[in-house]
Tab-separated table of N, CA, C and O and ligand atoms in Angstrom:
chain	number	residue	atom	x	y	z
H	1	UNK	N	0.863	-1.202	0.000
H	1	UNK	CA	0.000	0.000	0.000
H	1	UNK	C	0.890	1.239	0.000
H	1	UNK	O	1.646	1.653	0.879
H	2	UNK	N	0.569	1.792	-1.374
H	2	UNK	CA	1.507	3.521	-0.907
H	2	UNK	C	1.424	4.531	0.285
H	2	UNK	O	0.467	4.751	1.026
H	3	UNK	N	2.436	4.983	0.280
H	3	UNK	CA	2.275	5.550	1.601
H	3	UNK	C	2.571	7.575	1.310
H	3	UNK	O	3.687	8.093	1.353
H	4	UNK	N	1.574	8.155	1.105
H	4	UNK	CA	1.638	9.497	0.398
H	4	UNK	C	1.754	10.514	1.902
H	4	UNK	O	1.171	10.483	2.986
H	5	UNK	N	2.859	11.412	1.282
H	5	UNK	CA	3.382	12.452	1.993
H	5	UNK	C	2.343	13.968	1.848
H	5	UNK	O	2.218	14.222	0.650
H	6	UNK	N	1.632	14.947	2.689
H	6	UNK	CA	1.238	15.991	2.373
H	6	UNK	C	1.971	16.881	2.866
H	6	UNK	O	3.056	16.427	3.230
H	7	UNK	N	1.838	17.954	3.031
H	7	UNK	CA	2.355	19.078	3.504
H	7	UNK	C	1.480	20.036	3.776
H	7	UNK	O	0.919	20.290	2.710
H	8	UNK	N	0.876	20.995	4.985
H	8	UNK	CA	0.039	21.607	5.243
H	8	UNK	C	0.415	23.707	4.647
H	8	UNK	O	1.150	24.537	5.182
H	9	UNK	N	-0.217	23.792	3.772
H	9	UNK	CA	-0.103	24.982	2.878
H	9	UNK	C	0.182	26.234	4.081
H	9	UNK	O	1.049	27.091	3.911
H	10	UNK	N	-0.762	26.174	5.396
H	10	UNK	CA	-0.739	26.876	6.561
H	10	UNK	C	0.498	26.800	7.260
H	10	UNK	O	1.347	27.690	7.213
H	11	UNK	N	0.631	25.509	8.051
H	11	UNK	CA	1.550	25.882	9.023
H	11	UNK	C	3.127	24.431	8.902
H	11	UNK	O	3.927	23.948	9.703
H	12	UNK	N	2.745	24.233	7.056
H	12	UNK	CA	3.828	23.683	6.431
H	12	UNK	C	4.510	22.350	7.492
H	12	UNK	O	5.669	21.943	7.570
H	13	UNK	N	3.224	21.896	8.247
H	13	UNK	CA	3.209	20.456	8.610
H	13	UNK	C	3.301	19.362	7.717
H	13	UNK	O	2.358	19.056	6.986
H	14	UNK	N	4.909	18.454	7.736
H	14	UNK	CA	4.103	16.726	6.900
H	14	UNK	C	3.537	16.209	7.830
H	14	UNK	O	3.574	16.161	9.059
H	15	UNK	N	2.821	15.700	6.715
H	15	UNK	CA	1.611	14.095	7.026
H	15	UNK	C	1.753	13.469	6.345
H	15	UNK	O	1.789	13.915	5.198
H	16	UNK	N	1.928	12.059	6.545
H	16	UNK	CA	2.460	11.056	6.190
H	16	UNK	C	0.947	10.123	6.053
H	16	UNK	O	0.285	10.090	7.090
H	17	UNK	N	0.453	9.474	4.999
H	17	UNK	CA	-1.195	8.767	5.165
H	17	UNK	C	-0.881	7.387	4.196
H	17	UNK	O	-0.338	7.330	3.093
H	18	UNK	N	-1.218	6.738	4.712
H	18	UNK	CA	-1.384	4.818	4.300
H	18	UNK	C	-2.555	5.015	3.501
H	18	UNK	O	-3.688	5.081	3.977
H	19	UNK	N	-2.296	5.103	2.353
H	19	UNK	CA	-4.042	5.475	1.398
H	19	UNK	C	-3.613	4.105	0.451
H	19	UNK	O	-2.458	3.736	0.238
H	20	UNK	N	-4.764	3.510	-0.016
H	20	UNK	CA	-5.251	2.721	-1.033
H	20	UNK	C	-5.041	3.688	-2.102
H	20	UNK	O	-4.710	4.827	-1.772
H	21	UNK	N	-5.196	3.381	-3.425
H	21	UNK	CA	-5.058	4.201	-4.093
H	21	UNK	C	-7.168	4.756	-5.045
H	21	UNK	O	-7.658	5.398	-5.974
H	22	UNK	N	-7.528	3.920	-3.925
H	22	UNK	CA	-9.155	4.520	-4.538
H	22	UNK	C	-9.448	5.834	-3.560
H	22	UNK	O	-10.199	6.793	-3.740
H	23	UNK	N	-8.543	5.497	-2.430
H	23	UNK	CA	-8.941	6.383	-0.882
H	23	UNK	C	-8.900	7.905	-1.445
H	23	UNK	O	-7.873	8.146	-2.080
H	24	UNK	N	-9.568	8.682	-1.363
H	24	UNK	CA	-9.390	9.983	-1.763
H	24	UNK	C	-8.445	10.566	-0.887
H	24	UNK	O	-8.116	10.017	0.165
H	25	UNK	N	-7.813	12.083	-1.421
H	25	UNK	CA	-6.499	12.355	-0.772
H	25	UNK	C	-6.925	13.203	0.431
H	25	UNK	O	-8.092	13.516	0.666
H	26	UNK	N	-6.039	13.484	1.045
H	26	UNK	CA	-6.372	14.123	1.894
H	26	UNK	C	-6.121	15.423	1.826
H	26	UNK	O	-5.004	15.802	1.474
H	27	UNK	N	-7.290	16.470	2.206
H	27	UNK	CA	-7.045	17.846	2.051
H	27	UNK	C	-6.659	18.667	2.856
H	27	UNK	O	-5.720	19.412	2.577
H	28	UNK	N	-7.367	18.725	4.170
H	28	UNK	CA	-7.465	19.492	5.509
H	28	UNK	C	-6.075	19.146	6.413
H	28	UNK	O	-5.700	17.974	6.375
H	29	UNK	N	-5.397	19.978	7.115
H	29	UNK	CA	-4.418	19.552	7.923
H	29	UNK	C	-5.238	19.192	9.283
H	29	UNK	O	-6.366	19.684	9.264
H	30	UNK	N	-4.954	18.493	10.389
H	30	UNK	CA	-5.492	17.885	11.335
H	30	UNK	C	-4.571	18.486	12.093
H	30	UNK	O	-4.136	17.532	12.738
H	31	UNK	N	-3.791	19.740	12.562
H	31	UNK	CA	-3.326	20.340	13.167
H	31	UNK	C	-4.225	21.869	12.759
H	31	UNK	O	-5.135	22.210	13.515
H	32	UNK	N	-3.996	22.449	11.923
H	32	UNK	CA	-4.674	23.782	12.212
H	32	UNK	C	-6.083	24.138	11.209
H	32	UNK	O	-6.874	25.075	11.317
H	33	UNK	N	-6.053	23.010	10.212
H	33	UNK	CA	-7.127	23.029	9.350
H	33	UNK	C	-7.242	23.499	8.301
H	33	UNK	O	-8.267	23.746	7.665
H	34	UNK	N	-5.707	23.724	7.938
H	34	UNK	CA	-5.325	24.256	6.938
H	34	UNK	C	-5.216	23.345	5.185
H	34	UNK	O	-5.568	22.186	4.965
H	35	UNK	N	-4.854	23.950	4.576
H	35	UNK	CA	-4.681	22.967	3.146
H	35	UNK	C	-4.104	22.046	2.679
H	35	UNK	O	-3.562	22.582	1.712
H	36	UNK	N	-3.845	21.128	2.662
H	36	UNK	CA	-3.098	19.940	2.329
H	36	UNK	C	-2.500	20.352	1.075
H	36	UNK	O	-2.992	21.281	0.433
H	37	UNK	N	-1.344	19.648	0.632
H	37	UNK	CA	-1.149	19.867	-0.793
H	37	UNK	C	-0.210	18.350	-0.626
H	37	UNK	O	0.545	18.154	0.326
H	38	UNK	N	-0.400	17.524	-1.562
H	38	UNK	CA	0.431	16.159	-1.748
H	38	UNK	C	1.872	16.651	-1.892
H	38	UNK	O	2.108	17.618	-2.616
H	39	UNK	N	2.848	16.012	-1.223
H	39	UNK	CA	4.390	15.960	-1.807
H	39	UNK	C	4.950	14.706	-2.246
H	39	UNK	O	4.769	13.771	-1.466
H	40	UNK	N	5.591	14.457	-3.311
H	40	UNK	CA	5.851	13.589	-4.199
H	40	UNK	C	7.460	13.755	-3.448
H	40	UNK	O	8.207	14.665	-3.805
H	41	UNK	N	7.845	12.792	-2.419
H	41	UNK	CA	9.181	13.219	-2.078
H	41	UNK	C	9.829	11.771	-2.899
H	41	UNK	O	11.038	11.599	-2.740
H	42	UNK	N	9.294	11.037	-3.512
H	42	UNK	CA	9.849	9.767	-3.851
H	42	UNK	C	10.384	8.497	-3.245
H	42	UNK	O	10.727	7.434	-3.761
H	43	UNK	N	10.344	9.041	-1.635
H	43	UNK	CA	10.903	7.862	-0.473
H	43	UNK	C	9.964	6.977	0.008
H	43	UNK	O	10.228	5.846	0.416
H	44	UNK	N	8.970	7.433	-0.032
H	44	UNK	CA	7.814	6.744	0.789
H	44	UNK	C	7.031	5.455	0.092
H	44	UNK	O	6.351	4.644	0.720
H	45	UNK	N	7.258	5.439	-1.268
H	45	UNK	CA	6.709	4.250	-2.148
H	45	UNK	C	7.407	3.437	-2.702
H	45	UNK	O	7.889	3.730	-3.796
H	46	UNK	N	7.627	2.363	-2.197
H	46	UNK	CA	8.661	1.394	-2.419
H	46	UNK	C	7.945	0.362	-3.284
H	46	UNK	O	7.027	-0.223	-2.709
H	47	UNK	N	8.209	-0.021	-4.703
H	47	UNK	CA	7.558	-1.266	-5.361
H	47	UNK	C	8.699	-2.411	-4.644
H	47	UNK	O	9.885	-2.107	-4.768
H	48	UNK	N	8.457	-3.362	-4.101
H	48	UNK	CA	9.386	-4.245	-3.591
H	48	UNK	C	9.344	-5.262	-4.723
H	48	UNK	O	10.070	-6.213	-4.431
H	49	UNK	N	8.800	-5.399	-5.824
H	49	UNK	CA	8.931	-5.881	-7.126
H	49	UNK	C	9.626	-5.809	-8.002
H	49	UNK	O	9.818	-6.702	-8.826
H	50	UNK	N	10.142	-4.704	-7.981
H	50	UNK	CA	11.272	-4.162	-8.976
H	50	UNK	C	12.445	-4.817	-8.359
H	50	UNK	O	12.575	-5.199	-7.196
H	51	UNK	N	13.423	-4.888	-9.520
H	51	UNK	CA	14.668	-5.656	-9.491
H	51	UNK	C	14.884	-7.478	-9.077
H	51	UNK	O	15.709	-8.324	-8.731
H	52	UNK	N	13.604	-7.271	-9.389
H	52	UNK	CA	13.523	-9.147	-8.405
H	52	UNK	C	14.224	-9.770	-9.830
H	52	UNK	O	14.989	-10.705	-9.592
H	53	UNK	N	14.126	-9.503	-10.900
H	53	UNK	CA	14.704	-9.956	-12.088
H	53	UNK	C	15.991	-10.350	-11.976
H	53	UNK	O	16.494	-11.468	-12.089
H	54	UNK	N	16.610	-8.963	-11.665
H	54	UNK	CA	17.884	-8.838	-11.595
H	54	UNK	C	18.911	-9.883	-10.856
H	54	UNK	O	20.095	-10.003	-11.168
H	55	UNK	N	18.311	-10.541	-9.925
H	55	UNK	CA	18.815	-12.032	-9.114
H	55	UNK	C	18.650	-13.331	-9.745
H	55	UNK	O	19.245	-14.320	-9.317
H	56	UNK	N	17.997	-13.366	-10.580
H	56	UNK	CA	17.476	-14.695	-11.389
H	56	UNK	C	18.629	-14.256	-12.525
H	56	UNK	O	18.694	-13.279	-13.270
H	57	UNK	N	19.446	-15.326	-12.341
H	57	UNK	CA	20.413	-15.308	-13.875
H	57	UNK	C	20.240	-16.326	-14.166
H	57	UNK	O	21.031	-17.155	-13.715
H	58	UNK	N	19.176	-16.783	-15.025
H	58	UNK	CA	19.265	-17.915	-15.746
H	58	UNK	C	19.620	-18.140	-17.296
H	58	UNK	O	19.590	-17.136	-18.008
H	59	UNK	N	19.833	-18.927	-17.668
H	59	UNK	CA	20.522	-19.375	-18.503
H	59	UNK	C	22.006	-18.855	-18.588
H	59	UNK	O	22.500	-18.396	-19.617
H	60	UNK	N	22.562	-18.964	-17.557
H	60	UNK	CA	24.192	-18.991	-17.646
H	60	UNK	C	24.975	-19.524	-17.010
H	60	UNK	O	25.842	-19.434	-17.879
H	61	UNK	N	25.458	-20.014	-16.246
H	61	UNK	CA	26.388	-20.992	-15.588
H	61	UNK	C	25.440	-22.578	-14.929
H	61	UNK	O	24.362	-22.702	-14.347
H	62	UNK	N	25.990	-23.096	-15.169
H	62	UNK	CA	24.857	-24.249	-14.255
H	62	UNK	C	24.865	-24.547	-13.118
H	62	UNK	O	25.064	-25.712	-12.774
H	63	UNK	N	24.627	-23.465	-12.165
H	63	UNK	CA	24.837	-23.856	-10.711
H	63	UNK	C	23.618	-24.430	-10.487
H	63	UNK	O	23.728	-25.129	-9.480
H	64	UNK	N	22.225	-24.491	-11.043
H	64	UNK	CA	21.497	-24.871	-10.256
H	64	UNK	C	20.818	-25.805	-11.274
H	64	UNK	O	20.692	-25.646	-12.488
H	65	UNK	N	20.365	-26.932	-10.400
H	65	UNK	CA	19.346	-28.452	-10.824
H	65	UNK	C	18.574	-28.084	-12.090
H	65	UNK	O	17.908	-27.049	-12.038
H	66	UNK	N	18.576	-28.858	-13.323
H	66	UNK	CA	17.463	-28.310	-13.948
H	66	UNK	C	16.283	-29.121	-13.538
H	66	UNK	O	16.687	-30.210	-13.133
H	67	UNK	N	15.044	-29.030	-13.483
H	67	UNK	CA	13.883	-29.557	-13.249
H	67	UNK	C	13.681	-31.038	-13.790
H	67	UNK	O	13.288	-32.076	-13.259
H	68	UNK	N	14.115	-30.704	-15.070
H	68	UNK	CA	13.556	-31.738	-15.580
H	68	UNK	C	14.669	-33.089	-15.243
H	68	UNK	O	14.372	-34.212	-15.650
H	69	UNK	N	15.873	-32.864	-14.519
H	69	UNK	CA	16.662	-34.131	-13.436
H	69	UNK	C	15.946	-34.598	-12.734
H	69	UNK	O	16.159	-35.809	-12.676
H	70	UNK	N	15.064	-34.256	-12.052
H	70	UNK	CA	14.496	-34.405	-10.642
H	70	UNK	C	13.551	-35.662	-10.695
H	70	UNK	O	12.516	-35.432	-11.321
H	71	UNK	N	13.643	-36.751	-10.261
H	71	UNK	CA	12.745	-37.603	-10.386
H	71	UNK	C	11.341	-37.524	-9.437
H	71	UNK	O	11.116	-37.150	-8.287
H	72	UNK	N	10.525	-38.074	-10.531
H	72	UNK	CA	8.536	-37.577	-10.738
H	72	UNK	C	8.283	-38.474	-9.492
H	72	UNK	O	7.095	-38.463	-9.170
H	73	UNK	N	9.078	-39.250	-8.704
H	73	UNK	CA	8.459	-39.956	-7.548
H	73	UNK	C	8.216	-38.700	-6.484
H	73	UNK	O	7.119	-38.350	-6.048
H	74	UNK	N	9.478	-38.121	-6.178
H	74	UNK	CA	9.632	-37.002	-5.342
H	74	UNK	C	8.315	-36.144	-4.430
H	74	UNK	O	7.964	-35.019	-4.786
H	75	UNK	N	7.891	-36.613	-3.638
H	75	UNK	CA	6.572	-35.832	-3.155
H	75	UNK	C	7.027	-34.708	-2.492
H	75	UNK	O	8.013	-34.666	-1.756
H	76	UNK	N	6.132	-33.613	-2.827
H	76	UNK	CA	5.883	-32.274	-2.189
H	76	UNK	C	6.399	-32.090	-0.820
H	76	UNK	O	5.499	-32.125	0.020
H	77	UNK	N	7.746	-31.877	-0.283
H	77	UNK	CA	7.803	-31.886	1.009
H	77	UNK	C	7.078	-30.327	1.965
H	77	UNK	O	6.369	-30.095	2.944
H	78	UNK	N	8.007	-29.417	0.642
H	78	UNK	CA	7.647	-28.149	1.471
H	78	UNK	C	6.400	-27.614	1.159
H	78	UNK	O	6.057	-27.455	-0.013
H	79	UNK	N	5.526	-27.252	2.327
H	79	UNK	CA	4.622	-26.332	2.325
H	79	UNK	C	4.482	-25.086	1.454
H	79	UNK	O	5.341	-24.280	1.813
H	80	UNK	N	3.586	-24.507	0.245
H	80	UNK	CA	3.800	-23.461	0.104
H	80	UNK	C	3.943	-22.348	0.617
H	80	UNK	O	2.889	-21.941	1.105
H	81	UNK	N	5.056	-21.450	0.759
H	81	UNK	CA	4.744	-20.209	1.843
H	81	UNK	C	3.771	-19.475	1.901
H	81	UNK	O	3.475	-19.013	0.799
H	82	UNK	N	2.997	-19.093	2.899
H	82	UNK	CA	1.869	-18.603	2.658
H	82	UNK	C	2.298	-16.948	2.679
H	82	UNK	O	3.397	-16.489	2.992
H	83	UNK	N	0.913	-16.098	2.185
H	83	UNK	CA	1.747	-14.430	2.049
H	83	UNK	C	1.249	-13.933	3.332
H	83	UNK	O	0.173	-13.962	3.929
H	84	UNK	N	2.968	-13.249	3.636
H	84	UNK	CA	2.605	-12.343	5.103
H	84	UNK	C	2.089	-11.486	5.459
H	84	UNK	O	1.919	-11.057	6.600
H	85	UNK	N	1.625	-10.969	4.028
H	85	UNK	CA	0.711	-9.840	4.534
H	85	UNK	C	-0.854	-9.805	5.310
H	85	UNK	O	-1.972	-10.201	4.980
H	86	UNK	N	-0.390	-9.234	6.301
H	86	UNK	CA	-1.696	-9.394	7.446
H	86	UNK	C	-2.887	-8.729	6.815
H	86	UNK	O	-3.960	-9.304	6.632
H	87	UNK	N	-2.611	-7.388	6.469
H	87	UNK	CA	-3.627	-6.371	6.122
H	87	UNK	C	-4.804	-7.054	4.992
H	87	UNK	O	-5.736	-6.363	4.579
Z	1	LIG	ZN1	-1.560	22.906	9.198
């Protein structure tokens, strides 16, 4: 979930808000009631998706098993991991 930075136009407070991206933004400061304006500081939204590529080198050295070695008796030991996200 992105996590969007405002800045209060009045008394130039950040606010920091956990929004969905349907959640409408936030306008009002919750300190003096002043104007919100979004800041795009670029730190706060992390895709943790990106670069996952970049670790998978396949097709080049053969360090690892190809699949199709593995004999079809082999039962499922490990559990699939389930996802940690609570929310
Ligand atoms: Zn304010």
């Amino acid at each position: 979930m992105p996590t969007y930075e405002y800045e209060c136009n009045a008394c130039h407070q950040r606010v920091e808000a956990v929004q969905k991206f349907a959640d409408a933004p936030l306008t009002v400061c919750e300190s003096c009631g002043g104007e919100l304006r979004k800041v795009f500081s670029g730190v706060g939204i992390v895709f943790k998706g990106s670069g996952f590529y970049k670790t998978d080198s396949r097709g080049t050295s053969s360090s690892s098993t190809p699949p199709s070695s593995t004999p079809a008796a082999t039962p499922p030991s490990s559990p699939a991991p389930s996802p940690s996200s609570s929310d």
